[in-house]
Amino acid sequence: MTPAPVDPTDFRDRHIGPDQHETSALLAPSGVETLEELADAVVPASIRPAGSGHGLSLPEPATEAQTLAELRAFADRNTVLASMIGMGYHDTVTPLVIQRNILQNPAWYTAYTPYQPEISQGRLEALLNFQTAVADLTALDIANASMLDEATAAAEAMTLARRTSRSKSPRFVVDADTLPQTLAVLRTRAVPLGIELLVADLDDGLPVGDCFGVLLSYPGASGAVRDHTDLVAAAHERDAKVIAATDLLALTLLRPPGEIGVDIAVGSSQRFGVPMGFGGPHAAFMAVRSELQRQLPGRLVGVSRDADGAAAFRLALQTREQHIRREKATSNICTAQVLLAVMASMYAVYHGPSGLTAIAEKVHLDAVLLAGALRERGVTVVHDSFFDTVRVEVPGRAGAIAAAARAHGVNLWRDGDDHLQISVAEATTAEQIAVVLRAFDVAAPARDELRFAGDGVLPAALQRTTEFLTHPVFNTHHSETNMLRYIRRLSDMDLALDRTMIPLGSCTMKLNATAEMEAVTWPEFAGLHPYAPAEDAAGLVDLIGQLERWLCDITGYDSVSLQPNAGSQGEFAGLLAISAYHASRGEGHRDICLIPASAHGTNAASAVMAGMKVVVVGTDDDGNIDLDDLHAKIAVHADALAAIMVTYPSTHGVYEETITDIADSVHAAGGQVYVDGANLNALVGLARPGTFGGDVSHLNLHKTFCIPHGGGGPGVGPVAVRAHLAPFLPSDPLGERGAVGPVSAARYGSASILPISWAYIRMMGGDGLRRATLTAVASANYVASRLRDHYPVLYTGHGGFVAHECILDLRGITTRTGVTVDDVAKRLADYGFHAPTMSFPVAGTLMVEPTESEDLAEIDRFVDAMIAIRGEIERVANGGWPVTDNPLRGAPHTAASLVGDWDHPYSRSEAVFPAGVTPAHKYFPPVRRIDGAFGDRNLVCSCPPIESYQ
Ligand SMILES: *Cc1c(COP(=O)(O)O)cnc(C)c1O
């Protein structure tokens, strides 16, 4: 066969791993010759649009060079002024050693959530540093490994307080001096849970009456630093939990919340070296007293030990999480903000306690000098005590002054006609401060005239006196050489997509192309403050609009909101839209949400947050929704039916034939159909949920649309709806509140990573996207057919095919041989692979999703490893190795485990160089198998003392 002509500039052939010949080989076991024949064989006619082809009206695909030129044109239409806006977002300086070696480094950004801890020790250590930094700075006992943003962190704290407070009051008191976006998101979250928000000026103490919690802002949104000690005591007297929304940089100088009795601290770590990015992504944080630790939402890294007794890290207390507890989970958070938490932690490692304090002092003193100069010339400075933000009263002149500063390149925060706020950040320069002073008609004093007299303006009682970041990790890596090596050392411990395929079912670990990533760090996108005047972001907003239209085209929906910053948040937004729609029609009593037993745990957790009651629908022997049970449940709940949430293709990787019937039945009973679109990689260009029965879906741009997983975030979970739900999409946190409030702090959520998905669609075009989808389906079917004789493939659909992933059923093997899915998953690390998804959606199985980006050789390498492992299992089965001592149970094997005595019935070479593993390319996991339960019993969630490593 003559090879097809190759166009080296065609991105589609870079994104899609298999070439034409390899594609034929992938298709062969399915008994079809072309991808289109596969489409006919696999995808049920009922969901396919009439006519042939993708039917998308996307532009023709662009090359990488054209795409970057178009992105450049969008960027050039943005204007990045110096930001002294503050309000929760600060102009920070990202150390370049962190930007290049983490944010721009695929070893970090292409990693998956550390559910396989033995191959994730690097990012787990970085996250433990993050937790330690947050716990130290807030002076609370334990912090989690990141929250989605400050506003949602505050909302999660509110529900944590409700779960743990002894007060049965439905009321939650919020400091009036709280960031407006936080207030707006708290409102959205409070309504469906029946929580009464009381926003109160707390200067005169707590309002009368009971409450289950109080949120204090420290410092306040106006910049004011208040002594909340008495309020905390008063709240505790009423059995309320106290939450402080706070600022990590300020806490280097301020008395920390834990020392004034606060129970929970939340905030954003953005100003620790993470660009503002027009609103996100950034890592927020939550820290609590130890008695609340088992109620913490989100992921928590803890220290445990491995099979050789060495200290090792893994995710702790996973029994709190939605994937285990579903509607009883502590929250619906799944994807969080790992990459950004890693960046913030590295910023703390690089600067250390004295560096951070120096940055905070510079910020504080500049603010003090600015306030002093203004005051001296008669401008009213509102607060006597502040950290970085100066609020001034300028009756009638706010607009003119802000405009004057803007004319010289500085954006300020304007609050009506009479007030302005000027927030000093790490990146603020003396020139920018001079611009501000001139805008007030205050002659800028010469820099050397500005001298700071005294200790700043923080009252003695509020000054920090305790140490923080005393652990050696924060006091060692301060030269760039050391920092570079530390970052490299950690990433070398981990397996990410830059070393191996990551065949994780339901997670779609596909290529995150360099061209897609390129624009993320461009200052025109990264440097924008979310509250900068609209014209500053004209280019990015247009790009976002285009991406919204493309996603509508791809999904068949009419409107989309990019605000949700993870799939879980998209689910919540979608369910709120459904509730609000019912309420708008006088059917607000509809509150039952049907969810199949096989659903992702976030579904049930989100339904509860949206105020719905979960009713589980059974699945039949083929894993499909049990239609009899569905009809029975619909009949019982018809009057109260709000929605069904179905994942399509199903969580077990099959195109269910009955989806249109299911949708019809639910609609007939007055319910809405929520199609969980996290598996859209099996639909793009083939079928559209918005036309085959869905009313609303969320998508995961960090799965299907190439935003890298970042080790567990960031993500974007757009919510897409048909026209009747469009009025119920999330509102702008700072704008007019619509029928449904905002679900995240910034209008466009994680705006600065949207160019990634834009670039992917731009370079693929309609044909390319369809080919990607079908290649992913072909690869999954190839894996299923090659492995079928070795491991039973659990479910198949139409014609015996799977969709984009397949489930390998190990339960029979485990019963017969004692070898478990865990053994197989850990043994894959010895072969240099990341394990497939374990025990989801069915316990005791592995779910494999190869994606379109892996070529035939890599897929074969994985399949061969699985077959070799099957051979090892056989050897255990026939008594060749005892079940308690064999290469599977001993996996993974470290380099250290090879030296010294060796008293296993298998050889060292069998341990670490099994079939297909070449010594020259060997990956050694840094730890042996980790005992998770030990760590949960002996919970340690901050950096362990250095001696414990010896
Ligand atoms: C990944 C996934 C989700 C959750 O998405 P996050 O971004 O992690 O919150 C929900 N449903 C399904 C089926 C998924 O695979």
Coordinates of C-alpha atoms and ligand atoms in Angstrom, one line a residue, residues 112-113 148 299 322 332-336 505-507 565-571 599-603 647-651 676-679 698-700 702-703 709 715-717 840, ligand 1:
Y112 CA -4.0 13.0 36.8
T113 CA -5.5 13.3 40.3
L148 CA -12.3 25.9 43.5
R299 CA -9.3 16.5 48.8
Q322 CA -18.6 12.1 46.8
N332 CA -19.7 17.6 45.4
I333 CA -16.1 18.7 44.7
C334 CA -14.2 16.3 42.5
T335 CA -11.8 18.2 40.2
A336 CA -10.2 20.9 42.3
G505 CA -12.0 5.5 31.9
S506 CA -14.3 8.4 32.4
C507 CA -11.4 10.8 32.6
N565 CA -15.1 25.8 37.1
A566 CA -15.4 22.0 37.3
G567 CA -17.9 19.4 36.1
S568 CA -19.4 19.2 39.6
Q569 CA -20.2 23.0 39.4
G570 CA -21.7 22.5 36.0
E571 CA -24.0 19.9 37.4
A599 CA -23.8 7.3 38.2
H600 CA -20.7 9.3 39.0
G601 CA -20.8 10.3 42.7
T602 CA -20.9 14.0 41.9
N603 CA -24.4 13.6 40.4
T647 CA -24.6 9.9 31.8
Y648 CA -24.3 9.4 28.1
P649 CA -22.7 7.3 26.8
S650 CA -23.3 5.5 30.1
T651 CA -20.7 5.4 32.9
D676 CA -24.1 14.3 32.2
G677 CA -21.8 15.1 29.3
A678 CA -18.5 14.2 30.9
N679 CA -18.2 11.4 28.3
H698 CA -22.5 19.9 31.6
L699 CA -19.3 19.2 29.6
N700 CA -15.8 18.8 31.0
H702 CA -10.6 19.2 31.0
K703 CA -11.6 15.9 29.5
H709 CA -5.9 17.7 34.2
G715 CA -11.1 22.3 35.0
V716 CA -14.0 24.0 33.2
G717 CA -17.5 22.5 33.4
F840 CA -15.8 2.7 39.0
Ligands
LIG1 C1 -15.4 13.6 35.7 C2 -16.8 13.4 35.8 C3 -17.7 14.2 36.6 C4 -17.1 15.3 37.5 O1 -16.3 16.3 36.9 P1 -15.3 17.2 37.7 O2 -14.8 18.2 36.8 O3 -14.3 16.3 38.3 O4 -16.1 17.8 38.8 C5 -19.0 14.0 36.5 N1 -19.6 13.0 35.9 C6 -18.8 12.1 35.1 C7 -19.5 11.0 34.4 C8 -17.4 12.3 35.1 O5 -16.7 11.4 34.4

